[in-house]
């Protein structure tokens, strides 16, 4: 007997259908010499510290850092997980061989190996089924190329390192900062606790993680840049000639008088055309989607969140409409060339006009489409050609985007004519630019809404003759510098993809992807975790840091813990482990040493009392003046000055040094009996206030978050979380079930048997709160004509079945009585 383990029930059903394993059993399907069973995502997880030593259930600084010599595993805590693991374990132990059919990637490998390890079946013959699509042909191809499980040992090593590193860093950093900076509640000031002190008060849980904290820090720093930005005025000189806007070729003016003087000089002379240069330009078709680019594009165009885009793509994948979505490649392999024309033929009913313009017998397979070297686990996301049964709202938008991008990649280039016209009014030089589309090419698939022509390159230029001259209308336009833009999910995903570096160049982005924060599969969950923990919030398309998030970043003195570059380096090392080029033991030794530094740096007073600190603007040393502290580079033009008082309150020399060396004071200030705040120093040199939390921001019904000016208030409160970072979406969902004290709380209805998340009531059903992440649990409020009450749903979730209920009606109109039973998350009748 061969036992196949899939990651989800839906995938197991597809595999069983292909294998003709049609006999339904409790927790698996059987037939043809196969038993096909399934996990519910991360069914097995690393145990908690208290499982190693009961004394570690108590959070103290004396117990840190805690780094197990050998990491142990346990089944996830919900009853559904325990029952399914028991079934898998029984099947594995009776099997002649085992086949891993979890998602083909790092996390899928981890799910299978952890289950295999805990079931103690690691010595069984095992193979790996590598699926990039769930169509019958793709499943057949995967079975024909099935490989020994040992071929993927390096992939498992990388997955295990990621899991253990996140556990170690998240647990120790979270406990360290929670014990030191836990608020006592109410309006008491949060202050550091001494090492070894007994912390008995409950309050805020400061959750930190290897990936989530650098991402939060990026958002906080961007918001602080915007908060402290001071616009500077400027003036631009332009002129209008033959309905075309020409711009002065020199720099902007800081003073209007200078711009006006040059304008008057230009007015005295006609504008003469000095040079007309026309050149052809080509705009290449867009590359195929990887997951990050798909998420960015959907957020940019429709405002759809990364998590919702992933959920929609996952549902399309399970419906066999697209290939595997959790990919970081934008290329296809050479052996796929023969299959592409057939995919286009199947899609012809969906996009007949667009596909009819392609010659399917001679498609253009450029190096931007085919590149075997840039396809590791999975190729780019493309449609399979299968027709979706129905497309609703965001799922329809995601499918439309994937199909259109697939077609666009094979379309001709967009050909443009760029015209640059140089002119002068006397000795004042001007230049006009214009672009004319000659051949629309791929851009025909993305029609733009007509916009009012502006004075930039989009203007259409008339035919200018060399040497022509005539009257013109010079004018001065006033403006001011703009602050950076708030992060949206689009731009944040881009920054995470490139380790915090915002770049536009395609080649540089591709190189930096090796050092991105997290993986395409986990980035949406990271953003959702920060939202759920109340560290950031959504404001339309923007992602803004809350005061809670700002305070957390302020108290983290270890800058490596907030460094996108360091986390990116770790991700690059995980990929080296995956490729067999780096020892997993060496990586974990580095993580252990880093974790010790987190705790030790919190104990040490790293303030340098011999100097004041560097200038936040230019980095030169700060010197003391008669009345204030200033930059030693003042002769070179740096005018930074730090006054020794703030809002009438004198600052100590220690506070001055803390501001200059750390960017924030260690202890709060209290001015005019207002809410205490930490004083921060932005890179612009501006002082800013960071409110100290009052202690009840994470409790249900706690105080409303205090927002900076001009922000819309929100009454949402964040659920408390586990004491460690939980990178997978399944674990992240469980985080909301544990309070700061470690005690479980439950929803009014109960917990989802599939993933353990709370079940919530919607207008038409009782559904898992993780439905956006793809959890399918749904108990409809009306089943076979009978109204299902909340108490019935509660019992169904608690006991797995209801008492016998009366009043059901069949499709033929006949009444019947039956129990409702939950089987693998599906509601069934039991007679």
PDB file of N, CA, C and O in Angstrom, residues 421-481:
ATOM      1  N   UNK A 421      12.953  68.725 -28.532  1.00  0.00           N
ATOM      2  CA  UNK A 421      13.137  69.984 -29.262  1.00  0.00           C
ATOM      3  C   UNK A 421      13.849  70.973 -28.348  1.00  0.00           C
ATOM      4  O   UNK A 421      13.347  71.317 -27.270  1.00  0.00           O
ATOM      5  N   UNK A 422      15.037  71.429 -28.769  1.00  0.00           N
ATOM      6  CA  UNK A 422      15.776  72.455 -28.033  1.00  0.00           C
ATOM      7  C   UNK A 422      15.507  73.808 -28.671  1.00  0.00           C
ATOM      8  O   UNK A 422      15.487  73.953 -29.910  1.00  0.00           O
ATOM      9  N   UNK A 423      15.288  74.796 -27.808  1.00  0.00           N
ATOM     10  CA  UNK A 423      15.000  76.147 -28.284  1.00  0.00           C
ATOM     11  C   UNK A 423      15.653  77.148 -27.341  1.00  0.00           C
ATOM     12  O   UNK A 423      16.166  76.784 -26.275  1.00  0.00           O
ATOM     13  N   UNK A 424      15.643  78.418 -27.732  1.00  0.00           N
ATOM     14  CA  UNK A 424      16.215  79.459 -26.878  1.00  0.00           C
ATOM     15  C   UNK A 424      15.492  80.771 -27.141  1.00  0.00           C
ATOM     16  O   UNK A 424      15.096  81.071 -28.269  1.00  0.00           O
ATOM     17  N   UNK A 425      15.310  81.540 -26.073  1.00  0.00           N
ATOM     18  CA  UNK A 425      14.804  82.912 -26.171  1.00  0.00           C
ATOM     19  C   UNK A 425      15.965  83.813 -25.799  1.00  0.00           C
ATOM     20  O   UNK A 425      16.249  84.020 -24.611  1.00  0.00           O
ATOM     21  N   UNK A 426      16.704  84.291 -26.803  1.00  0.00           N
ATOM     22  CA  UNK A 426      17.953  84.981 -26.532  1.00  0.00           C
ATOM     23  C   UNK A 426      18.962  83.970 -26.030  1.00  0.00           C
ATOM     24  O   UNK A 426      19.285  83.000 -26.704  1.00  0.00           O
ATOM     25  N   UNK A 427      19.447  84.182 -24.799  1.00  0.00           N
ATOM     26  CA  UNK A 427      20.410  83.261 -24.207  1.00  0.00           C
ATOM     27  C   UNK A 427      19.779  82.330 -23.177  1.00  0.00           C
ATOM     28  O   UNK A 427      20.485  81.608 -22.465  1.00  0.00           O
ATOM     29  N   UNK A 428      18.433  82.330 -23.092  1.00  0.00           N
ATOM     30  CA  UNK A 428      17.735  81.483 -22.125  1.00  0.00           C
ATOM     31  C   UNK A 428      17.315  80.189 -22.823  1.00  0.00           C
ATOM     32  O   UNK A 428      16.453  80.214 -23.716  1.00  0.00           O
ATOM     33  N   UNK A 429      17.911  79.024 -22.449  1.00  0.00           N
ATOM     34  CA  UNK A 429      17.616  77.756 -23.143  1.00  0.00           C
ATOM     35  C   UNK A 429      16.341  77.088 -22.612  1.00  0.00           C
ATOM     36  O   UNK A 429      16.082  77.075 -21.410  1.00  0.00           O
ATOM     37  N   UNK A 430      15.580  76.495 -23.536  1.00  0.00           N
ATOM     38  CA  UNK A 430      14.368  75.747 -23.188  1.00  0.00           C
ATOM     39  C   UNK A 430      14.379  74.412 -23.935  1.00  0.00           C
ATOM     40  O   UNK A 430      15.086  74.243 -24.938  1.00  0.00           O
ATOM     41  N   UNK A 431      13.556  73.485 -23.445  1.00  0.00           N
ATOM     42  CA  UNK A 431      13.465  72.170 -24.092  1.00  0.00           C
ATOM     43  C   UNK A 431      12.043  71.638 -23.946  1.00  0.00           C
ATOM     44  O   UNK A 431      11.417  71.783 -22.889  1.00  0.00           O
ATOM     45  N   UNK A 432      11.544  71.020 -25.011  1.00  0.00           N
ATOM     46  CA  UNK A 432      10.239  70.353 -24.978  1.00  0.00           C
ATOM     47  C   UNK A 432      10.432  68.899 -25.371  1.00  0.00           C
ATOM     48  O   UNK A 432      11.261  68.567 -26.221  1.00  0.00           O
ATOM     49  N   UNK A 433       9.655  68.031 -24.737  1.00  0.00           N
ATOM     50  CA  UNK A 433       9.698  66.603 -25.052  1.00  0.00           C
ATOM     51  C   UNK A 433       8.296  66.130 -25.402  1.00  0.00           C
ATOM     52  O   UNK A 433       7.312  66.619 -24.847  1.00  0.00           O
ATOM     53  N   UNK A 434       8.230  65.184 -26.288  1.00  0.00           N
ATOM     54  CA  UNK A 434       6.942  64.602 -26.640  1.00  0.00           C
ATOM     55  C   UNK A 434       7.097  63.164 -27.072  1.00  0.00           C
ATOM     56  O   UNK A 434       8.142  62.774 -27.598  1.00  0.00           O
ATOM     57  N   UNK A 435       6.066  62.365 -26.827  1.00  0.00           N
ATOM     58  CA  UNK A 435       6.096  60.951 -27.195  1.00  0.00           C
ATOM     59  C   UNK A 435       4.891  60.645 -28.063  1.00  0.00           C
ATOM     60  O   UNK A 435       3.760  61.020 -27.732  1.00  0.00           O
ATOM     61  N   UNK A 436       5.135  59.950 -29.167  1.00  0.00           N
ATOM     62  CA  UNK A 436       4.043  59.520 -30.039  1.00  0.00           C
ATOM     63  C   UNK A 436       4.129  58.006 -30.193  1.00  0.00           C
ATOM     64  O   UNK A 436       5.190  57.461 -30.499  1.00  0.00           O
ATOM     65  N   UNK A 437       3.010  57.315 -29.930  1.00  0.00           N
ATOM     66  CA  UNK A 437       2.973  55.862 -30.084  1.00  0.00           C
ATOM     67  C   UNK A 437       2.802  55.535 -31.560  1.00  0.00           C
ATOM     68  O   UNK A 437       1.819  55.934 -32.195  1.00  0.00           O
ATOM     69  N   UNK A 438       3.749  54.789 -32.104  1.00  0.00           N
ATOM     70  CA  UNK A 438       3.712  54.398 -33.510  1.00  0.00           C
ATOM     71  C   UNK A 438       3.011  53.051 -33.674  1.00  0.00           C
ATOM     72  O   UNK A 438       2.127  52.888 -34.509  1.00  0.00           O
ATOM     73  N   UNK A 439       3.437  52.075 -32.871  1.00  0.00           N
ATOM     74  CA  UNK A 439       2.805  50.760 -32.861  1.00  0.00           C
ATOM     75  C   UNK A 439       2.448  50.440 -31.416  1.00  0.00           C
ATOM     76  O   UNK A 439       3.336  50.345 -30.552  1.00  0.00           O
ATOM     77  N   UNK A 440       1.167  50.239 -31.135  1.00  0.00           N
ATOM     78  CA  UNK A 440       0.722  50.037 -29.756  1.00  0.00           C
ATOM     79  C   UNK A 440       1.291  48.748 -29.173  1.00  0.00           C
ATOM     80  O   UNK A 440       1.646  48.685 -27.989  1.00  0.00           O
ATOM     81  N   UNK A 441       1.397  47.694 -29.976  1.00  0.00           N
ATOM     82  CA  UNK A 441       1.931  46.426 -29.480  1.00  0.00           C
ATOM     83  C   UNK A 441       1.154  45.940 -28.259  1.00  0.00           C
ATOM     84  O   UNK A 441      -0.081  45.960 -28.219  1.00  0.00           O
ATOM     85  N   UNK A 442       1.894  45.512 -27.241  1.00  0.00           N
ATOM     86  CA  UNK A 442       1.273  44.940 -26.045  1.00  0.00           C
ATOM     87  C   UNK A 442       0.425  45.935 -25.270  1.00  0.00           C
ATOM     88  O   UNK A 442      -0.479  45.533 -24.536  1.00  0.00           O
ATOM     89  N   UNK A 443       0.690  47.234 -25.426  1.00  0.00           N
ATOM     90  CA  UNK A 443      -0.079  48.233 -24.659  1.00  0.00           C
ATOM     91  C   UNK A 443      -1.537  48.267 -25.090  1.00  0.00           C
ATOM     92  O   UNK A 443      -2.379  48.803 -24.365  1.00  0.00           O
ATOM     93  N   UNK A 444      -1.860  47.678 -26.257  1.00  0.00           N
ATOM     94  CA  UNK A 444      -3.262  47.614 -26.683  1.00  0.00           C
ATOM     95  C   UNK A 444      -4.093  46.777 -25.718  1.00  0.00           C
ATOM     96  O   UNK A 444      -5.324  46.937 -25.652  1.00  0.00           O
ATOM     97  N   UNK A 445      -3.433  45.900 -24.960  1.00  0.00           N
ATOM     98  CA  UNK A 445      -4.151  45.066 -23.996  1.00  0.00           C
ATOM     99  C   UNK A 445      -4.440  45.808 -22.690  1.00  0.00           C
ATOM    100  O   UNK A 445      -5.192  45.323 -21.853  1.00  0.00           O
ATOM    101  N   UNK A 446      -3.825  46.972 -22.535  1.00  0.00           N
ATOM    102  CA  UNK A 446      -4.004  47.748 -21.306  1.00  0.00           C
ATOM    103  C   UNK A 446      -4.418  49.171 -21.657  1.00  0.00           C
ATOM    104  O   UNK A 446      -3.643  50.117 -21.484  1.00  0.00           O
ATOM    105  N   UNK A 447      -5.637  49.331 -22.176  1.00  0.00           N
ATOM    106  CA  UNK A 447      -6.069  50.681 -22.561  1.00  0.00           C
ATOM    107  C   UNK A 447      -6.139  51.605 -21.352  1.00  0.00           C
ATOM    108  O   UNK A 447      -6.615  51.218 -20.286  1.00  0.00           O
ATOM    109  N   UNK A 448      -5.627  52.811 -21.529  1.00  0.00           N
ATOM    110  CA  UNK A 448      -5.624  53.782 -20.436  1.00  0.00           C
ATOM    111  C   UNK A 448      -6.784  54.753 -20.593  1.00  0.00           C
ATOM    112  O   UNK A 448      -7.203  55.073 -21.706  1.00  0.00           O
ATOM    113  N   UNK A 449      -7.263  55.211 -19.460  1.00  0.00           N
ATOM    114  CA  UNK A 449      -8.296  56.235 -19.510  1.00  0.00           C
ATOM    115  C   UNK A 449      -7.689  57.526 -20.047  1.00  0.00           C
ATOM    116  O   UNK A 449      -6.569  57.881 -19.694  1.00  0.00           O
ATOM    117  N   UNK A 450      -8.425  58.231 -20.910  1.00  0.00           N
ATOM    118  CA  UNK A 450      -7.869  59.472 -21.455  1.00  0.00           C
ATOM    119  C   UNK A 450      -7.594  60.480 -20.346  1.00  0.00           C
ATOM    120  O   UNK A 450      -8.406  60.676 -19.453  1.00  0.00           O
ATOM    121  N   UNK A 451      -6.397  61.089 -20.407  1.00  0.00           N
ATOM    122  CA  UNK A 451      -6.033  62.087 -19.411  1.00  0.00           C
ATOM    123  C   UNK A 451      -5.763  63.422 -20.084  1.00  0.00           C
ATOM    124  O   UNK A 451      -5.405  63.499 -21.256  1.00  0.00           O
ATOM    125  N   UNK A 452      -5.927  64.455 -19.290  1.00  0.00           N
ATOM    126  CA  UNK A 452      -5.616  65.790 -19.781  1.00  0.00           C
ATOM    127  C   UNK A 452      -4.116  65.870 -20.033  1.00  0.00           C
ATOM    128  O   UNK A 452      -3.312  65.462 -19.213  1.00  0.00           O
ATOM    129  N   UNK A 453      -3.751  66.396 -21.207  1.00  0.00           N
ATOM    130  CA  UNK A 453      -2.337  66.478 -21.543  1.00  0.00           C
ATOM    131  C   UNK A 453      -1.627  67.420 -20.579  1.00  0.00           C
ATOM    132  O   UNK A 453      -2.113  68.494 -20.256  1.00  0.00           O
ATOM    133  N   UNK A 454      -0.488  66.987 -20.108  1.00  0.00           N
ATOM    134  CA  UNK A 454       0.276  67.802 -19.196  1.00  0.00           C
ATOM    135  C   UNK A 454       1.539  68.297 -19.887  1.00  0.00           C
ATOM    136  O   UNK A 454       1.804  67.992 -21.036  1.00  0.00           O
ATOM    137  N   UNK A 455       2.332  69.078 -19.158  1.00  0.00           N
ATOM    138  CA  UNK A 455       3.505  69.704 -19.747  1.00  0.00           C
ATOM    139  C   UNK A 455       4.719  68.793 -19.714  1.00  0.00           C
ATOM    140  O   UNK A 455       5.842  69.238 -19.781  1.00  0.00           O
ATOM    141  N   UNK A 456       4.509  67.485 -19.575  1.00  0.00           N
ATOM    142  CA  UNK A 456       5.625  66.548 -19.541  1.00  0.00           C
ATOM    143  C   UNK A 456       5.806  65.885 -20.886  1.00  0.00           C
ATOM    144  O   UNK A 456       5.456  66.421 -21.935  1.00  0.00           O
ATOM    145  N   UNK A 457       6.345  64.664 -20.866  1.00  0.00           N
ATOM    146  CA  UNK A 457       6.661  63.970 -22.108  1.00  0.00           C
ATOM    147  C   UNK A 457       5.424  63.467 -22.824  1.00  0.00           C
ATOM    148  O   UNK A 457       5.498  63.051 -23.972  1.00  0.00           O
ATOM    149  N   UNK A 458       4.266  63.465 -22.180  1.00  0.00           N
ATOM    150  CA  UNK A 458       3.070  62.920 -22.807  1.00  0.00           C
ATOM    151  C   UNK A 458       2.445  63.869 -23.825  1.00  0.00           C
ATOM    152  O   UNK A 458       1.535  63.490 -24.533  1.00  0.00           O
ATOM    153  N   UNK A 459       2.917  65.135 -23.874  1.00  0.00           N
ATOM    154  CA  UNK A 459       2.300  66.063 -24.813  1.00  0.00           C
ATOM    155  C   UNK A 459       2.637  65.687 -26.257  1.00  0.00           C
ATOM    156  O   UNK A 459       3.680  65.120 -26.547  1.00  0.00           O
ATOM    157  N   UNK A 460       1.699  65.959 -27.137  1.00  0.00           N
ATOM    158  CA  UNK A 460       1.886  65.708 -28.563  1.00  0.00           C
ATOM    159  C   UNK A 460       2.464  66.961 -29.203  1.00  0.00           C
ATOM    160  O   UNK A 460       1.896  68.053 -29.095  1.00  0.00           O
ATOM    161  N   UNK A 461       3.606  66.818 -29.885  1.00  0.00           N
ATOM    162  CA  UNK A 461       4.294  67.980 -30.444  1.00  0.00           C
ATOM    163  C   UNK A 461       3.900  68.195 -31.900  1.00  0.00           C
ATOM    164  O   UNK A 461       3.765  67.239 -32.666  1.00  0.00           O
ATOM    165  N   UNK A 462       3.715  69.448 -32.285  1.00  0.00           N
ATOM    166  CA  UNK A 462       3.523  69.726 -33.721  1.00  0.00           C
ATOM    167  C   UNK A 462       4.847  69.553 -34.459  1.00  0.00           C
ATOM    168  O   UNK A 462       5.888  69.304 -33.840  1.00  0.00           O
ATOM    169  N   UNK A 463       4.816  69.692 -35.772  1.00  0.00           N
ATOM    170  CA  UNK A 463       6.031  69.554 -36.575  1.00  0.00           C
ATOM    171  C   UNK A 463       6.828  70.853 -36.503  1.00  0.00           C
ATOM    172  O   UNK A 463       6.419  71.889 -37.071  1.00  0.00           O
ATOM    173  N   UNK A 464       7.931  70.853 -35.796  1.00  0.00           N
ATOM    174  CA  UNK A 464       8.790  72.034 -35.684  1.00  0.00           C
ATOM    175  C   UNK A 464       9.865  71.981 -36.769  1.00  0.00           C
ATOM    176  O   UNK A 464      10.399  70.913 -37.083  1.00  0.00           O
ATOM    177  N   UNK A 465      10.184  73.180 -37.321  1.00  0.00           N
ATOM    178  CA  UNK A 465      11.242  73.300 -38.321  1.00  0.00           C
ATOM    179  C   UNK A 465      12.470  73.932 -37.686  1.00  0.00           C
ATOM    180  O   UNK A 465      12.358  74.867 -36.887  1.00  0.00           O
ATOM    181  N   UNK A 466      13.619  73.420 -38.031  1.00  0.00           N
ATOM    182  CA  UNK A 466      14.862  73.956 -37.510  1.00  0.00           C
ATOM    183  C   UNK A 466      15.010  75.428 -37.913  1.00  0.00           C
ATOM    184  O   UNK A 466      14.853  75.792 -39.080  1.00  0.00           O
ATOM    185  N   UNK A 467      15.255  76.286 -36.950  1.00  0.00           N
ATOM    186  CA  UNK A 467      15.465  77.707 -37.205  1.00  0.00           C
ATOM    187  C   UNK A 467      14.218  78.566 -37.120  1.00  0.00           C
ATOM    188  O   UNK A 467      14.312  79.799 -37.115  1.00  0.00           O
ATOM    189  N   UNK A 468      13.057  77.936 -37.047  1.00  0.00           N
ATOM    190  CA  UNK A 468      11.838  78.747 -36.961  1.00  0.00           C
ATOM    191  C   UNK A 468      11.820  79.519 -35.652  1.00  0.00           C
ATOM    192  O   UNK A 468      12.406  79.121 -34.649  1.00  0.00           O
ATOM    193  N   UNK A 469      11.118  80.654 -35.648  1.00  0.00           N
ATOM    194  CA  UNK A 469      11.066  81.491 -34.462  1.00  0.00           C
ATOM    195  C   UNK A 469       9.721  82.185 -34.394  1.00  0.00           C
ATOM    196  O   UNK A 469       9.012  82.298 -35.388  1.00  0.00           O
ATOM    197  N   UNK A 470       9.372  82.644 -33.208  1.00  0.00           N
ATOM    198  CA  UNK A 470       8.102  83.327 -33.072  1.00  0.00           C
ATOM    199  C   UNK A 470       7.860  83.761 -31.633  1.00  0.00           C
ATOM    200  O   UNK A 470       8.634  83.451 -30.719  1.00  0.00           O
ATOM    201  N   UNK A 471       6.788  84.481 -31.419  1.00  0.00           N
ATOM    202  CA  UNK A 471       6.464  84.948 -30.065  1.00  0.00           C
ATOM    203  C   UNK A 471       6.095  83.776 -29.145  1.00  0.00           C
ATOM    204  O   UNK A 471       5.568  82.765 -29.597  1.00  0.00           O
ATOM    205  N   UNK A 472       6.358  83.945 -27.883  1.00  0.00           N
ATOM    206  CA  UNK A 472       6.076  82.886 -26.897  1.00  0.00           C
ATOM    207  C   UNK A 472       5.590  83.535 -25.609  1.00  0.00           C
ATOM    208  O   UNK A 472       5.643  84.765 -25.457  1.00  0.00           O
ATOM    209  N   UNK A 473       5.135  82.721 -24.679  1.00  0.00           N
ATOM    210  CA  UNK A 473       4.552  83.229 -23.432  1.00  0.00           C
ATOM    211  C   UNK A 473       5.258  82.604 -22.235  1.00  0.00           C
ATOM    212  O   UNK A 473       4.832  81.561 -21.717  1.00  0.00           O
ATOM    213  N   UNK A 474       6.358  83.205 -21.770  1.00  0.00           N
ATOM    214  CA  UNK A 474       7.048  82.653 -20.606  1.00  0.00           C
ATOM    215  C   UNK A 474       6.248  82.869 -19.317  1.00  0.00           C
ATOM    216  O   UNK A 474       5.511  83.852 -19.200  1.00  0.00           O
ATOM    217  N   UNK A 475       6.383  81.940 -18.376  1.00  0.00           N
ATOM    218  CA  UNK A 475       5.687  82.073 -17.103  1.00  0.00           C
ATOM    219  C   UNK A 475       6.479  81.341 -16.019  1.00  0.00           C
ATOM    220  O   UNK A 475       7.286  80.454 -16.310  1.00  0.00           O
ATOM    221  N   UNK A 476       6.251  81.723 -14.784  1.00  0.00           N
ATOM    222  CA  UNK A 476       6.899  81.104 -13.625  1.00  0.00           C
ATOM    223  C   UNK A 476       5.830  80.374 -12.827  1.00  0.00           C
ATOM    224  O   UNK A 476       4.781  80.932 -12.504  1.00  0.00           O
ATOM    225  N   UNK A 477       6.108  79.133 -12.530  1.00  0.00           N
ATOM    226  CA  UNK A 477       5.179  78.324 -11.752  1.00  0.00           C
ATOM    227  C   UNK A 477       5.794  78.012 -10.391  1.00  0.00           C
ATOM    228  O   UNK A 477       6.918  77.524 -10.310  1.00  0.00           O
ATOM    229  N   UNK A 478       5.049  78.308  -9.331  1.00  0.00           N
ATOM    230  CA  UNK A 478       5.526  78.042  -7.972  1.00  0.00           C
ATOM    231  C   UNK A 478       5.144  76.627  -7.551  1.00  0.00           C
ATOM    232  O   UNK A 478       4.094  76.114  -7.925  1.00  0.00           O
ATOM    233  N   UNK A 479       5.988  76.017  -6.785  1.00  0.00           N
ATOM    234  CA  UNK A 479       5.716  74.685  -6.245  1.00  0.00           C
ATOM    235  C   UNK A 479       6.460  74.492  -4.946  1.00  0.00           C
ATOM    236  O   UNK A 479       7.131  75.405  -4.453  1.00  0.00           O
ATOM    237  N   UNK A 480       6.330  73.314  -4.373  1.00  0.00           N
ATOM    238  CA  UNK A 480       7.087  72.983  -3.176  1.00  0.00           C
ATOM    239  C   UNK A 480       7.429  71.509  -3.186  1.00  0.00           C
ATOM    240  O   UNK A 480       6.720  70.697  -3.793  1.00  0.00           O
ATOM    241  N   UNK A 481       8.524  71.194  -2.526  1.00  0.00           N
ATOM    242  CA  UNK A 481       8.967  69.798  -2.485  1.00  0.00           C
ATOM    243  C   UNK A 481       7.938  68.936  -1.774  1.00  0.00           C
ATOM    244  O   UNK A 481       7.228  69.399  -0.882  1.00  0.00           O
TER     245      UNK A 481
END
